[in-house]
Amino acid sequence: MDKNTIIGFALIAAVLFGFTWYNQPSKEEVEAKRIQDSITAVEKTKAEEKQQVSEIQRKAEQAQAMLADTTALFHAAITGTAKDVVLENEKVALTFSTKGAMVQKAVIKGFKNIEGKDDVVLFDKGMQRMNFSLATKDAYVSTADLFFTDTLVTKNSVTFVAKAGEGKNLTITYTLGNDYLLSCSIVANGMKNQFAPNMNNLYIDWEETCKQQEKGFTFENRYATLTYHFTEGGTDYLSETSEKIDEKVEETIDWVAFKNQFFSAVMIAKDNFKNDALLTSVPQEKESATLKYYQAKLNTAFDPTGVKPSQFELYFGPNDFRLLQDVESESQFGKDLELERLVYLGWPLFRYINRWFTLYVFDFLRAMSIPMGIILILITLLLKAITFPMVKKSYMSSAKMRVLRPKLDEATKKYNKPEDAMQKQQAMMQMYSEYGVSPLSGCLPMLIQMPIWIAMFNFVPNAIQLRGQSFLWMDDLSAYDPIVEWGTNIWLIGDHISLTCILFCAANLLYSWFTMQQQKDQMVGQQAEQMKMMQYMMLLMPLMFFFMFNDYSSGLNFYYFISLFFSAAIMWTLRKTTNEEKLLRILEAKREENMKNPNRKMSGIAARLQAMQQQQQELQRQRDELRKKNAALRGE
């Protein structure tokens, strides 16, 4: 950046500052604006309150109407006393209520909760509600309003019956498998004449307030999503950050998941959910200790004759890739559910790396009972070993350009005027071609590592195996590791400072410094001047990463720290072990060999760059000729 450029920027800044100061409002204007804003805010609040009251009244009236309809048919089941029924195995305990015959509480065994105690409560009473609705000829039946009788109760199965008259009832049967899968069957017995001829739909209204399960609220919230699977294959999800209310899904889906970072509640329909599903996801405030409010309004097939039951499978368990594959194989529906998609592994390229490389290496090392922190280090070393030949080749290309820099400076010093930039660049390309050097190969190390970096960015936060695992000073590799915490949230920083994030940024700074030195030593003329601004940006990147990654898990930051540390160490080792004098002699011998072949042409990147420069020269020549002709016509 030259002197004139600096003065120009300074003048622009002065003009902007002066214009801002001159146009700032007076104290009277500020006060008037504040009063007007207060009045507007009050009016807006009153309008919102009025709208909320109206909505509450509407829902209350609707609920009363539904209850009246239900009462008309199921008069024997409209009153009673709610009782809890528990089904459990070694993996999960599910509590049902005879009021509504739905799961009220789900406890996942074998995992520590946010307080470090045994078992995770996925949801508790009042946090989840599931209601099945049916429209008869004269009534609107809602299971949430009915008291069921629990019959045929065993440790892993229960049948709930709601009587609608002699020989008429609605039956819901649950069977818990050996792990996390719960089968559900709904059938109306002896009620064929109660339904309209075209009534073949079962309506489902499923709600959950997703509970915070991990220490890092902000980080966990990024991975809490309402996810659904298309019958034809593939998954989609509602936004993690923005409010989505009654988003309509235009395609047929076969399961919906209320997902947080490491655990999910999933509802699977044997006969699919029709293409009019309405899905809702509303982010919650940190103080509420909940992540999202989820709702799914679904519609599936129902047989009013009672011959064919409506069947579902419910999954309440961890988001473990291999486990979800096993659970899918246990499903009785015979579908390709792709439940493992609940473990997000990234976009197609990165998912491919994680699916067919990272997962297998991770599983292999886990089988050896190696601590998770060591596993992250070993994966890093393995990736470095795989990419080392390409990194070394790239480094040697940069080293060639570095040892050639004095010769380039000497050969191009006559092209120091701005109008000679094209000739200077062409002369440099000519020399690179003579010595057999590619000017862009030095950029490859970062390009080589980027897909792996992004793949691990998606893999580590979704690996439930890291949850609750300690290593060195890190108590939980799936959460941040604070060295300082405070109660107030500070913009961009949060309420803590993470040690692994500091180490990651320090390693990034070290790696950036090595990279800058390497690039600086190979730049010529104006390239060296332009590189200075790039260097400032590279030094600022670690600071930007601190604000981005301070909330991220210590396992992810630790991986990046180790990866960058080894990258810097590899670069330093290559620099120390490269004999630049010997390298220059090899390049000189290569040049002599090339010069003996006068018909030799440039190839690769150098040839393409030369072709582009020649095209630019030709365009410039045509412009100059056009200007001369125009000047001649004007008589200049």
XYZ file of C-alpha atoms in Angstrom:
636
model
C 0.000 0.000 0.000
C 1.738 3.237 -1.166
C 1.623 6.738 0.358
C -1.086 8.063 -2.001
C -3.388 5.147 -1.216
C -3.028 5.698 2.533
C -3.789 9.436 2.155
C -6.826 8.563 0.025
C -8.226 6.222 2.642
C -7.594 8.797 5.362
C -9.474 11.491 3.418
C -12.411 9.158 2.771
C -12.591 8.303 6.472
C -12.466 12.009 7.401
C -15.300 12.847 4.985
C -17.464 10.015 6.302
C -16.849 11.022 9.906
C -17.594 14.669 9.193
C -20.782 13.844 7.297
C -21.969 11.583 10.134
C -21.258 14.244 12.772
C -22.945 16.996 10.766
C -26.105 14.918 10.204
C -26.531 13.619 13.748
C -29.900 14.687 15.290
C -30.195 17.329 17.965
C -31.114 16.514 21.592
C -34.667 17.724 20.980
C -35.026 15.470 17.932
C -33.637 12.477 19.827
C -36.083 13.038 22.723
C -39.042 13.447 20.353
C -38.055 10.237 18.542
C -37.772 8.386 21.886
C -41.262 9.513 22.963
C -42.735 8.523 19.594
C -41.037 5.101 19.747
C -42.403 4.561 23.275
C -45.942 5.387 22.128
C -45.587 3.069 19.135
C -44.217 0.257 21.326
C -47.119 0.580 23.783
C -49.667 0.516 20.959
C -47.955 -2.501 19.395
C -47.921 -4.336 22.746
C -51.641 -3.672 23.298
C -52.448 -4.935 19.802
C -50.364 -8.092 20.361
C -52.022 -8.714 23.737
C -55.474 -8.302 22.188
C -54.543 -10.728 19.423
C -53.201 -13.262 21.958
C -56.394 -13.058 24.042
C -58.482 -13.625 20.916
C -56.336 -16.615 19.949
C -56.656 -18.115 23.444
C -60.418 -17.665 23.370
C -60.610 -19.260 19.918
C -58.582 -22.285 21.031
C -60.671 -22.627 24.205
C -63.901 -22.575 22.190
C -62.444 -25.087 19.743
C -61.353 -27.359 22.612
C -64.802 -27.177 24.197
C -66.436 -28.054 20.881
C -64.081 -31.007 20.414
C -64.717 -32.187 23.970
C -68.476 -31.964 23.420
C -68.148 -34.024 20.249
C -65.995 -36.602 21.999
C -68.418 -36.777 24.918
C -71.311 -37.587 22.600
C -69.744 -40.864 21.447
C -67.306 -41.832 24.207
C -69.503 -40.832 27.167
C -68.169 -43.770 29.184
C -64.525 -42.719 28.652
C -64.795 -38.973 29.158
C -64.320 -39.150 32.937
C -61.932 -41.112 35.054
C -58.683 -40.987 36.971
C -55.330 -40.751 35.199
C -52.898 -43.540 36.023
C -49.294 -44.079 34.981
C -48.103 -47.220 33.197
C -44.385 -47.867 32.705
C -42.739 -49.969 29.994
C -38.978 -50.423 30.238
C -35.976 -52.444 29.215
C -32.242 -52.035 29.737
C -32.072 -49.030 27.414
C -35.163 -46.902 28.026
C -38.082 -46.364 30.422
C -41.341 -44.969 29.017
C -44.161 -43.673 31.197
C -47.689 -43.661 29.738
C -50.841 -42.082 31.114
C -54.262 -43.641 30.837
C -55.479 -40.094 30.067
C -54.859 -39.930 26.334
C -52.898 -43.249 26.253
C -49.723 -41.464 25.190
C -46.080 -41.411 26.319
C -45.715 -38.782 29.035
C -42.067 -39.281 29.940
C -39.042 -40.862 28.257
C -35.883 -41.748 30.178
C -32.829 -42.905 28.226
C -30.581 -45.113 30.332
C -26.798 -45.339 30.248
C -26.117 -41.640 29.608
C -25.311 -38.858 32.071
C -27.642 -35.867 32.179
C -26.615 -32.213 32.144
C -26.001 -32.350 35.900
C -23.756 -35.408 35.630
C -26.344 -37.782 37.127
C -27.429 -41.129 35.716
C -29.929 -41.277 32.830
C -31.194 -38.599 30.451
C -34.812 -37.449 30.658
C -35.606 -36.782 27.016
C -38.914 -35.185 28.002
C -41.025 -35.133 31.139
C -44.727 -34.778 31.866
C -46.128 -31.667 30.246
C -43.241 -31.355 27.769
C -44.666 -33.635 25.076
C -48.229 -34.202 23.853
C -49.511 -36.512 21.138
C -53.144 -36.520 20.091
C -54.901 -38.742 17.550
C -58.118 -37.370 16.040
C -60.916 -39.088 14.129
C -64.040 -37.624 12.515
C -67.163 -39.786 12.902
C -70.630 -39.074 11.487
C -71.788 -37.220 14.557
C -68.664 -36.562 16.594
C -65.058 -35.435 16.502
C -63.021 -37.907 18.570
C -59.834 -36.705 20.248
C -57.774 -39.286 22.178
C -56.281 -36.583 24.434
C -59.733 -36.153 26.036
C -60.333 -39.835 26.734
C -59.600 -41.989 29.765
C -58.402 -45.409 28.659
C -58.382 -48.672 30.546
C -55.006 -50.377 30.592
C -55.238 -54.089 29.866
C -52.835 -56.911 29.050
C -50.002 -55.052 30.801
C -46.543 -56.675 30.798
C -43.064 -55.293 31.291
C -42.766 -54.397 27.611
C -46.348 -54.131 26.295
C -49.692 -52.570 27.158
C -53.100 -52.236 25.504
C -55.249 -49.169 26.173
C -59.006 -49.371 25.503
C -61.521 -46.480 25.364
C -65.126 -47.701 25.340
C -67.695 -46.064 23.042
C -70.603 -48.404 23.830
C -71.434 -52.059 23.763
C -68.936 -53.800 21.487
C -67.462 -50.461 20.377
C -64.061 -49.199 21.424
C -60.851 -47.537 20.344
C -57.764 -49.631 21.099
C -54.127 -48.470 21.224
C -51.451 -51.132 21.734
C -47.775 -50.448 22.526
C -44.917 -52.962 22.412
C -41.389 -52.020 23.488
C -38.542 -53.856 21.761
C -35.122 -54.724 23.134
C -33.718 -51.253 22.691
C -35.247 -47.875 21.816
C -38.000 -48.807 19.350
C -41.640 -48.710 20.434
C -44.373 -50.193 18.206
C -47.825 -48.600 18.218
C -51.077 -49.897 16.738
C -54.435 -48.057 16.638
C -57.690 -49.726 15.674
C -61.409 -48.908 16.009
C -63.447 -52.005 16.871
C -67.158 -52.323 16.037
C -67.408 -48.693 14.937
C -67.753 -49.126 11.188
C -71.186 -47.466 11.093
C -69.992 -44.523 13.174
C -67.725 -43.166 10.427
C -68.609 -41.405 7.215
C -68.095 -43.528 4.042
C -65.134 -41.427 2.895
C -63.551 -41.085 6.342
C -60.173 -42.834 5.996
C -57.777 -40.424 7.675
C -56.163 -40.379 11.098
C -55.010 -36.914 12.163
C -52.034 -36.540 14.461
C -51.042 -33.472 16.450
C -47.622 -34.010 18.045
C -45.909 -31.357 20.173
C -42.731 -31.206 22.241
C -40.767 -28.582 24.099
C -37.238 -29.779 23.398
C -35.249 -29.873 26.625
C -31.650 -28.625 26.922
C -29.448 -31.649 27.563
C -25.912 -30.242 27.173
C -23.846 -27.545 28.888
C -23.447 -25.322 25.843
C -26.920 -23.954 25.057
C -25.886 -21.994 21.951
C -23.810 -24.829 20.521
C -26.471 -27.485 21.196
C -29.164 -25.282 19.672
C -27.292 -25.295 16.347
C -27.878 -29.035 16.097
C -31.473 -29.117 17.396
C -33.707 -29.422 14.350
C -37.093 -30.753 13.340
C -36.041 -33.302 10.714
C -38.205 -35.334 8.328
C -37.653 -38.036 5.724
C -39.193 -38.166 2.263
C -40.788 -41.458 1.249
C -38.798 -41.374 -1.991
C -35.541 -40.890 -0.088
C -33.554 -38.038 1.436
C -34.145 -35.838 4.460
C -34.786 -32.174 5.135
C -35.195 -30.025 8.228
C -36.572 -26.725 9.442
C -34.189 -23.852 10.149
C -32.148 -24.196 13.351
C -32.131 -20.453 14.008
C -35.328 -18.882 12.664
C -38.960 -19.370 13.630
C -40.982 -21.570 11.288
C -44.718 -22.001 11.893
C -46.925 -24.451 9.987
C -44.423 -24.981 7.189
C -46.205 -27.193 4.663
C -44.380 -30.205 3.249
C -45.514 -30.774 -0.316
C -44.204 -34.350 -0.567
C -45.114 -37.569 1.199
C -42.937 -38.302 4.240
C -42.600 -41.412 6.379
C -41.000 -40.095 9.572
C -40.642 -36.910 11.589
C -38.002 -36.382 14.284
C -37.912 -33.911 17.157
C -34.134 -33.778 17.409
C -31.645 -32.165 19.732
C -27.883 -32.552 19.456
C -27.490 -36.120 20.728
C -31.018 -37.502 21.284
C -34.227 -37.676 19.263
C -37.896 -38.590 19.420
C -38.952 -40.034 16.052
C -42.398 -41.025 14.762
C -42.505 -43.444 11.801
C -45.727 -44.251 9.905
C -46.142 -47.568 8.126
C -48.520 -46.029 5.566
C -46.628 -42.712 5.387
C -47.772 -39.210 6.218
C -49.646 -37.552 3.398
C -48.312 -34.512 1.559
C -50.079 -31.928 3.681
C -47.935 -32.109 6.832
C -47.582 -28.823 8.741
C -44.359 -28.489 10.731
C -43.374 -25.888 13.335
C -40.067 -25.041 15.008
C -39.702 -22.076 17.363
C -36.321 -21.333 19.057
C -36.543 -20.740 22.817
C -34.682 -18.353 25.119
C -31.591 -19.556 26.974
C -33.125 -18.824 30.389
C -35.928 -21.343 29.706
C -33.475 -24.304 29.659
C -35.289 -25.480 26.511
C -34.045 -25.382 22.928
C -37.044 -25.438 20.590
C -40.800 -25.795 20.547
C -41.697 -28.424 17.953
C -45.061 -29.304 16.461
C -46.059 -31.684 13.670
C -49.595 -31.825 12.274
C -49.755 -35.063 10.321
C -52.267 -37.149 8.430
C -52.076 -40.865 7.679
C -54.324 -43.718 6.568
C -57.070 -45.119 8.813
C -59.381 -48.087 8.247
C -62.822 -47.384 9.806
C -63.809 -51.068 9.494
C -61.123 -52.043 12.004
C -59.654 -54.719 9.728
C -56.363 -52.947 9.211
C -54.808 -51.041 12.120
C -52.904 -47.782 11.736
C -49.328 -48.656 12.687
C -46.448 -46.528 13.887
C -42.987 -46.986 15.334
C -41.605 -44.514 17.861
C -37.899 -44.098 18.554
C -36.729 -42.463 21.776
C -32.949 -42.690 21.906
C -29.469 -41.428 21.056
C -28.336 -40.097 17.688
C -25.720 -42.781 17.156
C -24.978 -43.559 13.488
C -24.347 -47.309 13.886
C -27.147 -47.729 16.414
C -29.662 -46.024 14.121
C -28.642 -48.384 11.323
C -29.317 -51.345 13.627
C -32.656 -49.917 14.770
C -33.746 -49.505 11.159
C -32.985 -53.171 10.515
C -35.299 -54.042 13.435
C -38.184 -52.041 11.977
C -41.139 -54.162 10.872
C -42.117 -51.806 8.060
C -39.483 -52.931 5.544
C -38.598 -49.391 4.466
C -35.332 -47.670 3.665
C -35.796 -45.131 6.460
C -32.253 -43.691 6.477
C -32.549 -42.996 10.203
C -28.781 -42.551 10.349
C -29.339 -39.195 8.603
C -30.212 -37.882 12.076
C -26.434 -37.827 12.534
C -25.574 -34.984 10.165
C -22.290 -35.656 8.369
C -22.292 -32.653 6.038
C -22.916 -31.924 2.380
C -22.424 -34.760 -0.152
C -18.614 -34.474 -0.538
C -17.974 -34.120 3.193
C -20.600 -36.730 4.071
C -18.809 -39.127 1.725
C -15.484 -38.530 3.550
C -17.106 -39.014 6.959
C -19.306 -41.941 5.918
C -16.635 -44.042 4.231
C -13.443 -42.956 6.005
C -13.831 -41.118 9.306
C -16.542 -43.414 10.699
C -14.605 -46.595 9.964
C -11.374 -45.237 11.463
C -13.309 -43.937 14.454
C -15.031 -47.293 15.017
C -11.730 -49.187 14.649
C -9.965 -47.043 17.253
C -12.951 -47.113 19.630
C -12.906 -50.911 19.538
C -9.397 -50.726 21.028
C -10.727 -48.802 24.065
C -8.480 -45.826 23.357
C -9.404 -42.544 25.123
C -11.383 -40.212 22.876
C -8.789 -37.441 23.034
C -6.100 -39.857 21.816
C -8.460 -41.015 19.052
C -8.750 -37.419 17.799
C -4.947 -37.123 17.796
C -4.526 -40.435 15.942
C -7.126 -39.462 13.322
C -5.263 -36.176 12.837
C -1.923 -37.970 12.395
C -3.449 -40.426 9.940
C -4.919 -37.612 7.846
C -1.584 -35.781 7.903
C 0.196 -38.934 6.760
C -2.251 -39.400 3.877
C -1.943 -35.788 2.683
C 1.816 -35.441 3.342
C 2.981 -36.395 -0.203
C 0.722 -33.737 -1.742
C 1.691 -31.161 0.897
C 5.380 -31.863 0.322
C 5.004 -31.563 -3.447
C 3.199 -28.275 -2.979
C 5.841 -27.003 -0.567
C 8.643 -27.891 -2.972
C 6.879 -25.915 -5.689
C 6.818 -22.886 -3.380
C 10.467 -23.457 -2.493
C 11.373 -23.430 -6.189
C 9.688 -20.073 -6.625
C 11.483 -18.762 -3.543
C 14.970 -19.686 -4.801
C 14.112 -18.228 -8.212
C 12.988 -14.894 -6.778
C 16.365 -13.086 -7.206
C 16.467 -14.125 -10.847
C 12.862 -13.006 -11.351
C 13.613 -9.638 -9.759
C 16.575 -9.192 -12.071
C 14.707 -10.293 -15.193
C 11.669 -8.072 -14.580
C 13.219 -4.927 -13.101
C 12.885 -3.125 -16.442
C 9.086 -3.483 -16.232
C 8.497 -1.279 -13.207
C 6.043 1.151 -14.820
C 2.307 0.489 -14.311
C 1.740 0.253 -18.046
C 4.343 -2.522 -18.245
C 2.476 -4.854 -15.879
C 1.380 -7.120 -18.708
C 4.886 -7.529 -20.090
C 6.229 -8.134 -16.598
C 3.724 -10.881 -15.919
C 4.448 -12.501 -19.261
C 8.179 -12.422 -18.590
C 7.623 -14.102 -15.231
C 5.476 -16.816 -16.817
C 8.172 -17.373 -19.416
C 10.804 -17.878 -16.709
C 8.541 -20.174 -14.706
C 8.054 -22.263 -17.841
C 11.787 -22.405 -18.537
C 12.507 -23.640 -15.004
C 9.494 -25.987 -14.943
C 7.772 -24.236 -12.008
C 4.020 -23.803 -11.427
C 3.181 -20.460 -9.721
C -0.104 -21.682 -8.231
C 1.055 -24.934 -6.660
C 1.853 -23.196 -3.373
C -1.875 -22.696 -2.761
C -2.568 -26.427 -2.734
C -1.813 -27.242 0.956
C -4.842 -25.297 2.172
C -6.999 -26.568 -0.699
C -5.989 -30.139 0.135
C -6.888 -29.732 3.817
C -10.154 -27.791 3.415
C -12.442 -30.775 2.588
C -11.019 -32.690 5.562
C -11.402 -29.678 7.857
C -15.029 -29.208 6.860
C -15.746 -32.946 7.109
C -14.420 -33.003 10.683
C -16.364 -29.814 11.420
C -19.518 -31.841 10.731
C -18.357 -35.114 12.296
C -17.016 -34.137 15.727
C -20.049 -32.149 17.032
C -22.376 -35.015 16.041
C -20.300 -37.844 17.530
C -22.245 -38.860 20.652
C -19.271 -41.025 21.663
C -17.471 -37.815 22.712
C -20.322 -36.836 25.035
C -19.202 -36.832 28.660
C -15.693 -38.044 27.748
C -12.849 -36.244 29.514
C -9.296 -35.724 28.302
C -6.511 -33.742 29.964
C -8.189 -30.580 31.321
C -11.362 -31.063 29.242
C -14.240 -32.477 31.301
C -16.511 -33.046 28.300
C -15.212 -33.203 24.734
C -18.711 -32.474 23.398
C -18.965 -29.098 25.238
C -16.797 -26.016 25.673
C -13.992 -26.001 28.257
C -14.101 -22.667 30.128
C -11.083 -21.215 31.911
C -13.133 -18.137 32.854
C -16.917 -17.866 33.227
C -19.256 -15.032 34.172
C -23.016 -14.723 34.495
C -23.650 -12.044 31.869
C -23.779 -12.700 28.141
C -21.352 -10.459 26.229
C -21.893 -9.859 22.520
C -19.663 -12.031 20.303
C -17.991 -13.700 23.307
C -20.821 -15.132 25.403
C -20.399 -15.919 29.080
C -17.060 -17.744 29.064
C -13.643 -18.108 27.436
C -12.721 -21.564 26.140
C -9.114 -22.736 26.532
C -9.103 -25.035 23.504
C -10.447 -22.161 21.396
C -7.481 -20.016 22.494
C -5.080 -22.862 21.626
C -6.764 -23.327 18.231
C -6.440 -19.609 17.453
C -2.794 -19.575 18.614
C -1.988 -22.558 16.369
C -3.839 -20.839 13.522
C -1.745 -17.725 14.057
C 1.458 -19.792 14.003
C 0.414 -21.601 10.836
C -0.611 -18.322 9.170
C 2.787 -16.825 10.013
C 4.624 -19.751 8.395
C 2.380 -19.484 5.348
C 2.980 -15.741 5.031
C 6.736 -16.182 5.231
C 6.599 -18.794 2.521
C 4.443 -16.616 0.257
C 6.384 -13.435 0.963
C 9.659 -15.037 -0.070
C 8.289 -15.961 -3.488
C 6.542 -12.687 -4.423
C 8.043 -10.302 -6.946
C 7.550 -6.533 -7.450
C 3.953 -5.367 -7.022
C 2.934 -8.843 -5.897
C 4.979 -8.337 -2.739
C 3.240 -5.005 -2.068
C -0.200 -6.486 -2.632
C 0.691 -9.382 -0.357
C 1.049 -7.057 2.629
C -2.691 -6.393 2.780
C -3.346 -10.130 2.468
C -0.983 -10.747 5.366
C -2.951 -8.414 7.620
C -6.132 -10.307 6.770
C -4.464 -13.651 7.504
C -3.351 -12.379 10.912
C -6.891 -11.204 11.693
C -8.427 -14.594 10.859
C -7.401 -16.248 14.182
C -9.149 -13.409 16.043
C -12.291 -13.924 13.959
C -12.137 -17.661 14.638
C -12.066 -16.975 18.378
C -15.435 -15.223 18.247
C -16.830 -17.977 16.017
C -15.536 -21.025 17.917
C -15.581 -19.925 21.566
C -18.978 -21.654 21.989
C -17.986 -24.769 20.042
C -17.088 -28.078 21.633
C -13.644 -28.589 23.126
C -13.268 -31.751 21.003
C -13.643 -29.804 17.757
C -11.337 -26.989 18.885
C -8.827 -29.560 20.136
C -8.835 -31.329 16.765
C -8.231 -28.054 14.929
C -5.462 -27.139 17.379
C -3.695 -30.470 16.857
C -4.203 -30.328 13.094
C -2.799 -26.813 12.722
C 0.040 -27.512 15.122
C 1.167 -30.507 13.057
C 0.696 -28.521 9.834
C 2.993 -25.798 11.156
C 5.476 -28.427 12.370
C 5.507 -30.126 8.945
C 6.051 -26.805 7.198
C 8.864 -25.858 9.600
C 10.523 -29.275 9.128
C 10.352 -29.058 5.348
C 11.846 -25.562 5.457
C 14.738 -26.729 7.638
C 15.456 -29.882 5.633
C 15.315 -28.339 2.148
C 18.733 -27.591 0.642
C 17.925 -24.489 -1.396
C 21.342 -24.335 -3.067
C 20.938 -27.887 -4.309
C 17.386 -27.098 -5.399
C 18.603 -24.106 -7.420
C 21.230 -26.259 -9.176
C 18.524 -28.769 -10.107
C 16.371 -25.946 -11.515
C 19.279 -24.550 -13.515
C 19.921 -27.997 -14.989
C 16.236 -28.270 -15.836
C 16.322 -24.873 -17.547
C 19.347 -25.839 -19.621
C 17.575 -28.985 -20.710
C 14.450 -27.038 -21.668
C 16.416 -24.392 -23.535
C 17.979 -27.078 -25.724
C 14.489 -27.774 -27.006
C 13.481 -24.562 -28.866
C 10.125 -26.039 -29.916
C 9.087 -26.717 -26.357
C 5.791 -25.124 -25.358
C 4.387 -24.151 -22.005
C 2.031 -26.616 -20.396
C -0.419 -26.764 -17.554
C -1.255 -23.657 -15.556
C 1.591 -21.646 -17.042
C 0.285 -22.246 -20.571
C -3.235 -21.207 -19.581
C -1.973 -18.065 -17.867
C 0.140 -17.178 -20.890
C -2.849 -17.707 -23.190
C -4.975 -15.422 -20.997
C -2.278 -12.755 -21.019
C -1.938 -12.951 -24.783
C -5.705 -12.516 -25.112
C -5.572 -9.486 -22.830
C -2.714 -8.042 -24.879
C -4.651 -8.541 -28.081
C -7.711 -6.831 -26.569
C -5.550 -3.964 -25.369
C -4.000 -3.639 -28.833
C -7.452 -3.520 -30.433
C -8.565 -0.840 -27.964
C -5.497 1.261 -28.719
C -6.128 0.998 -32.449
C -9.772 1.966 -31.961
C -8.756 5.019 -29.921
C -6.314 6.078 -32.660
C -8.998 5.736 -35.334
C -11.477 7.744 -33.269
C -8.835 10.398 -32.656
C -8.063 10.530 -36.378
C -11.740 10.959 -37.232
C -12.018 13.840 -34.768
C -8.944 15.425 -36.321
C -6.894 15.267 -33.190
